[in-house]
Amino acid sequence: MSPAMRFDQSQSMRMGQQMKLAPRMIQSMEILQMSLAELEERIEQELSSNPTLELEEREADPDLKQESVSTDGELDLDGPSGEDDFARLDQYEEDHPDAADNSFEDEHLRQREEIDWRHEAPRSSSRLEGEPDARLEMLNAAPDRHESLQEQLLRQWAMVDVIPKLKPAGEAIIGNLDDDGYLRVSLEEIAEKSPKPSSVNGSGWPPTIADLEMALQAIQLLLEPAGIGARDARECLLLQLDAQLDLVGLGGPHAEERMIASGETIRAARTLVREHYEDLLKNRLPKIADASGLTLDEIRAGIDALKRLSLAPGKRLVSERAQPITPDAFVEYDDVNDRYVAYLNDRRLPNLQINREYALLSKDRSLEARDRDFIKKNLSNATWLMDAVEQRRSTLLRVINVVLQEQREFFDVGPEALKPLPMTQVAEQLGIHVATVSRAVSEKHLQTPRGIVALRGFFSGGLQTESGEDMSYDAVRAALKDVVENEDKSKPLSDEAIVKVLNDKGIEIARRTVAKYRGQLGIPSARMRKQF
């Protein structure tokens, strides 16, 4: 064998470090980071899957918890607690700073402990006697399924009286509408690529372009709400204005309730969209007045009518229902002691306790080993969840109290008084890792005398004014918004002029930063803000 063909085998050892998060530590981070609504859902899931955990429906027996968590050398429920998990987490993040803010979802999925449900757990006597299970009552309020946009439009289309050959063409068009109700696909592409509807028997597919055009007109004229099937924003507005004009012509007892404006105003709005759309987008109202013969008052009335129309008619049928914000804590002013006090919104969370019978069964040596191990594992999970929830409460309240202390001026004056508050500063004050602070404030909200405020909004960088005072970036944005709200709308301030006004107030800021903040606040340019 030639030297080039020789294979060598050898053994070697190599030392290295591997970062690994325990499943309990990962779940502790999850519990801390959850919003109140997410935590409620997590508790409900545990209640539905863990038979050893139950709702506390009566005064808690002080001896019950001690009995539930006491051990005889076989069941270790006292450790590791949620508090220990957070302490180890802080130490871990100190040792591995690069991993502190990394996503842990993949690791969580890989390491999550699985419970073997293949055998039936012993049932407690209370379950067998038919007593009501409070856990089931929490799971009975599942939201109903709502029809999609296409389902609702197809149901309307099925009742429309059109010639039979237009039915499948209309179904194909409806299937290609986007969530806003627009048709952004060409009719040629629909004819070539749309699947054959189930209502088509035999020949007659694909439809001709002429059939598709007729079907689209029928959809635009006959389906509700007006604007469905539009191919762009301009056509969408015109369809809605035409529907309003039809109401004017039909009259009737309910026409005035459904109309957004008088017939003259609707016709003026239609003229603006049909003949002066580009000038309207650029706020060239004097130019429109000269070309159309409309007065500025008529133009303004027409614009007001347009503002009441929808640029997303499909959302009227299927709206993404915004989830209401549930505050995690309430902040109130204590006028006796001249201070702000916070308390957690704990009443939304169920009071949990360990089931007494399962705790006793875990120490019953007459049970089969696998049943007893099953109970012990679930008792351990239940106790850990209760500890983690309690530790979350403690950490969150400590962070909020620091915010109340450091951002007192916000509660007294308003957003313009916000100060820079780095998370590292709060972490040092509390003796925890900055990543723990970040997770504690994530998706959390406070109900304050100034409304509901995101807890993370109190943490930001900032700058110093000419007088040497600290000012957060959010406070700068609030000052910019105040300048725009108080400007002369007939002569709105340019970005350069806003810079000068802010500089006069001691806030040094660049023009590009003003433009950036203006965009973030949804404030249009000076030309678009001008009122004639």
Short mmCIF file of N, CA and C in Angstrom, two decimals, residues 328-405:
data_model
loop_
_atom_site.label_atom_id
_atom_site.label_comp_id
_atom_site.label_asym_id
_atom_site.label_seq_id
_atom_site.Cartn_x
_atom_site.Cartn_y
_atom_site.Cartn_z
N ASP A 328 -51.22 44.59 33.67
CA ASP A 328 -50.63 43.65 34.63
C ASP A 328 -50.58 44.25 36.02
N ALA A 329 -50.66 45.57 36.11
CA ALA A 329 -50.62 46.22 37.42
C ALA A 329 -51.34 47.56 37.33
N PHE A 330 -51.78 48.05 38.46
CA PHE A 330 -52.45 49.33 38.56
C PHE A 330 -51.58 50.29 39.37
N VAL A 331 -51.52 51.53 38.92
CA VAL A 331 -50.77 52.58 39.62
C VAL A 331 -51.75 53.65 40.06
N GLU A 332 -51.77 53.95 41.34
CA GLU A 332 -52.66 54.97 41.89
C GLU A 332 -51.87 55.97 42.72
N TYR A 333 -52.41 57.17 42.82
CA TYR A 333 -51.75 58.22 43.58
C TYR A 333 -52.25 58.20 45.02
N ASP A 334 -51.32 58.15 45.96
CA ASP A 334 -51.61 58.20 47.39
C ASP A 334 -51.42 59.65 47.84
N ASP A 335 -52.53 60.42 47.92
CA ASP A 335 -52.41 61.83 48.24
C ASP A 335 -52.01 62.07 49.69
N VAL A 336 -52.23 61.09 50.55
CA VAL A 336 -51.84 61.25 51.96
C VAL A 336 -50.33 61.28 52.09
N ASN A 337 -49.67 60.35 51.42
CA ASN A 337 -48.20 60.25 51.50
C ASN A 337 -47.50 60.86 50.29
N ASP A 338 -48.28 61.45 49.36
CA ASP A 338 -47.71 62.08 48.16
C ASP A 338 -46.77 61.11 47.43
N ARG A 339 -47.33 60.00 47.02
CA ARG A 339 -46.53 59.02 46.30
C ARG A 339 -47.46 58.19 45.42
N TYR A 340 -46.86 57.49 44.46
CA TYR A 340 -47.61 56.59 43.59
C TYR A 340 -47.39 55.15 44.06
N VAL A 341 -48.49 54.41 44.13
CA VAL A 341 -48.45 53.05 44.65
C VAL A 341 -48.90 52.10 43.55
N ALA A 342 -48.23 50.97 43.43
CA ALA A 342 -48.58 49.96 42.43
C ALA A 342 -49.02 48.68 43.12
N TYR A 343 -50.02 48.06 42.53
CA TYR A 343 -50.41 46.73 42.98
C TYR A 343 -50.78 45.90 41.75
N LEU A 344 -50.48 44.62 41.81
CA LEU A 344 -50.64 43.75 40.67
C LEU A 344 -52.10 43.38 40.44
N ASN A 345 -52.40 43.11 39.19
CA ASN A 345 -53.75 42.69 38.80
C ASN A 345 -53.89 41.19 39.04
N ASP A 346 -53.83 40.79 40.30
CA ASP A 346 -53.79 39.36 40.63
C ASP A 346 -55.15 38.71 40.60
N ARG A 347 -56.20 39.51 40.65
CA ARG A 347 -57.52 38.91 40.72
C ARG A 347 -57.88 38.14 39.45
N ARG A 348 -57.20 38.43 38.34
CA ARG A 348 -57.46 37.70 37.10
C ARG A 348 -56.86 36.30 37.13
N LEU A 349 -55.85 36.10 37.96
CA LEU A 349 -55.20 34.80 38.01
C LEU A 349 -55.90 33.92 39.03
N PRO A 350 -56.14 32.66 38.69
CA PRO A 350 -56.80 31.76 39.64
C PRO A 350 -55.87 31.42 40.79
N ASN A 351 -56.46 31.19 41.96
CA ASN A 351 -55.68 30.71 43.10
C ASN A 351 -55.50 29.20 42.95
N LEU A 352 -54.26 28.78 42.95
CA LEU A 352 -53.94 27.37 42.72
C LEU A 352 -53.59 26.69 44.03
N GLN A 353 -53.84 25.39 44.06
CA GLN A 353 -53.43 24.60 45.21
C GLN A 353 -53.21 23.16 44.77
N ILE A 354 -52.48 22.42 45.59
CA ILE A 354 -52.23 21.01 45.33
C ILE A 354 -53.43 20.20 45.82
N ASN A 355 -53.85 19.24 45.01
CA ASN A 355 -54.94 18.36 45.40
C ASN A 355 -54.49 17.45 46.55
N ARG A 356 -55.23 17.50 47.65
CA ARG A 356 -54.86 16.77 48.87
C ARG A 356 -54.81 15.26 48.61
N GLU A 357 -55.80 14.75 47.88
CA GLU A 357 -55.88 13.30 47.72
C GLU A 357 -54.71 12.76 46.90
N TYR A 358 -54.32 13.52 45.86
CA TYR A 358 -53.18 13.07 45.08
C TYR A 358 -51.89 13.16 45.90
N ALA A 359 -51.79 14.18 46.74
CA ALA A 359 -50.59 14.29 47.58
C ALA A 359 -50.48 13.09 48.51
N LEU A 360 -51.62 12.63 49.05
CA LEU A 360 -51.60 11.46 49.93
C LEU A 360 -51.34 10.19 49.14
N LEU A 361 -51.92 10.09 47.93
CA LEU A 361 -51.69 8.91 47.10
C LEU A 361 -50.22 8.76 46.72
N SER A 362 -49.52 9.89 46.60
CA SER A 362 -48.11 9.79 46.21
C SER A 362 -47.27 9.07 47.25
N LYS A 363 -47.79 8.97 48.48
CA LYS A 363 -47.04 8.29 49.54
C LYS A 363 -47.65 6.93 49.90
N ASP A 364 -48.63 6.51 49.08
CA ASP A 364 -49.28 5.22 49.31
C ASP A 364 -48.47 4.13 48.63
N ARG A 365 -47.77 3.32 49.42
CA ARG A 365 -46.89 2.29 48.87
C ARG A 365 -47.67 1.12 48.26
N SER A 366 -48.99 1.10 48.48
CA SER A 366 -49.78 0.02 47.88
C SER A 366 -50.03 0.27 46.39
N LEU A 367 -49.81 1.51 45.93
CA LEU A 367 -49.97 1.81 44.51
C LEU A 367 -48.82 1.21 43.71
N GLU A 368 -49.10 0.96 42.44
CA GLU A 368 -48.03 0.50 41.55
C GLU A 368 -46.98 1.62 41.42
N ALA A 369 -45.76 1.20 41.20
CA ALA A 369 -44.65 2.16 41.16
C ALA A 369 -44.85 3.19 40.05
N ARG A 370 -45.33 2.75 38.88
CA ARG A 370 -45.46 3.70 37.77
C ARG A 370 -46.55 4.72 38.06
N ASP A 371 -47.64 4.31 38.74
CA ASP A 371 -48.69 5.26 39.10
C ASP A 371 -48.19 6.28 40.12
N ARG A 372 -47.41 5.78 41.10
CA ARG A 372 -46.89 6.69 42.11
C ARG A 372 -45.88 7.65 41.50
N ASP A 373 -45.05 7.18 40.58
CA ASP A 373 -44.09 8.07 39.91
C ASP A 373 -44.81 9.11 39.07
N PHE A 374 -45.90 8.68 38.43
CA PHE A 374 -46.70 9.60 37.62
C PHE A 374 -47.25 10.74 38.48
N ILE A 375 -47.78 10.39 39.64
CA ILE A 375 -48.34 11.38 40.54
C ILE A 375 -47.24 12.30 41.07
N LYS A 376 -46.11 11.72 41.45
CA LYS A 376 -45.01 12.53 41.97
C LYS A 376 -44.53 13.55 40.94
N LYS A 377 -44.42 13.11 39.70
CA LYS A 377 -43.93 14.02 38.66
C LYS A 377 -44.89 15.18 38.45
N ASN A 378 -46.18 14.89 38.46
CA ASN A 378 -47.17 15.95 38.28
C ASN A 378 -47.27 16.85 39.49
N LEU A 379 -47.10 16.29 40.68
CA LEU A 379 -47.06 17.12 41.88
C LEU A 379 -45.87 18.08 41.83
N SER A 380 -44.74 17.57 41.36
CA SER A 380 -43.55 18.41 41.24
C SER A 380 -43.78 19.53 40.23
N ASN A 381 -44.41 19.21 39.08
CA ASN A 381 -44.69 20.23 38.08
C ASN A 381 -45.66 21.28 38.61
N ALA A 382 -46.68 20.83 39.36
CA ALA A 382 -47.66 21.76 39.91
C ALA A 382 -47.02 22.70 40.92
N THR A 383 -46.19 22.14 41.80
CA THR A 383 -45.53 22.97 42.81
C THR A 383 -44.57 23.95 42.16
N TRP A 384 -43.85 23.49 41.16
CA TRP A 384 -42.93 24.40 40.47
C TRP A 384 -43.68 25.54 39.81
N LEU A 385 -44.84 25.25 39.15
CA LEU A 385 -45.60 26.31 38.49
C LEU A 385 -46.07 27.34 39.50
N MET A 386 -46.56 26.89 40.64
CA MET A 386 -47.02 27.82 41.66
C MET A 386 -45.88 28.70 42.16
N ASP A 387 -44.69 28.10 42.35
CA ASP A 387 -43.53 28.87 42.79
C ASP A 387 -43.09 29.87 41.72
N ALA A 388 -43.10 29.43 40.43
CA ALA A 388 -42.66 30.31 39.35
C ALA A 388 -43.61 31.50 39.18
N VAL A 389 -44.91 31.27 39.34
CA VAL A 389 -45.88 32.36 39.24
C VAL A 389 -45.67 33.35 40.38
N GLU A 390 -45.41 32.84 41.57
CA GLU A 390 -45.19 33.73 42.71
C GLU A 390 -43.90 34.53 42.53
N GLN A 391 -42.86 33.88 42.00
CA GLN A 391 -41.61 34.60 41.75
C GLN A 391 -41.79 35.66 40.67
N ARG A 392 -42.62 35.35 39.67
CA ARG A 392 -42.92 36.34 38.62
C ARG A 392 -43.58 37.57 39.25
N ARG A 393 -44.51 37.34 40.14
CA ARG A 393 -45.18 38.47 40.80
C ARG A 393 -44.18 39.33 41.55
N SER A 394 -43.29 38.67 42.30
CA SER A 394 -42.33 39.41 43.10
C SER A 394 -41.39 40.23 42.22
N THR A 395 -40.85 39.60 41.16
CA THR A 395 -39.91 40.30 40.28
C THR A 395 -40.59 41.46 39.57
N LEU A 396 -41.80 41.23 39.06
CA LEU A 396 -42.50 42.29 38.34
C LEU A 396 -42.80 43.48 39.24
N LEU A 397 -43.25 43.21 40.46
CA LEU A 397 -43.58 44.30 41.37
C LEU A 397 -42.34 45.10 41.77
N ARG A 398 -41.22 44.42 41.95
CA ARG A 398 -39.98 45.12 42.30
C ARG A 398 -39.55 46.04 41.16
N VAL A 399 -39.64 45.56 39.92
CA VAL A 399 -39.27 46.38 38.77
C VAL A 399 -40.20 47.59 38.66
N ILE A 400 -41.50 47.38 38.84
CA ILE A 400 -42.46 48.48 38.74
C ILE A 400 -42.18 49.53 39.81
N ASN A 401 -41.85 49.11 41.01
CA ASN A 401 -41.58 50.08 42.08
C ASN A 401 -40.36 50.95 41.76
N VAL A 402 -39.36 50.37 41.11
CA VAL A 402 -38.22 51.18 40.69
C VAL A 402 -38.65 52.20 39.63
N VAL A 403 -39.52 51.76 38.70
CA VAL A 403 -40.02 52.68 37.67
C VAL A 403 -40.78 53.84 38.31
N LEU A 404 -41.61 53.55 39.30
CA LEU A 404 -42.35 54.62 39.97
C LEU A 404 -41.41 55.61 40.65
N GLN A 405 -40.32 55.09 41.16
CA GLN A 405 -39.36 55.96 41.84
C GLN A 405 -38.58 56.81 40.84
#
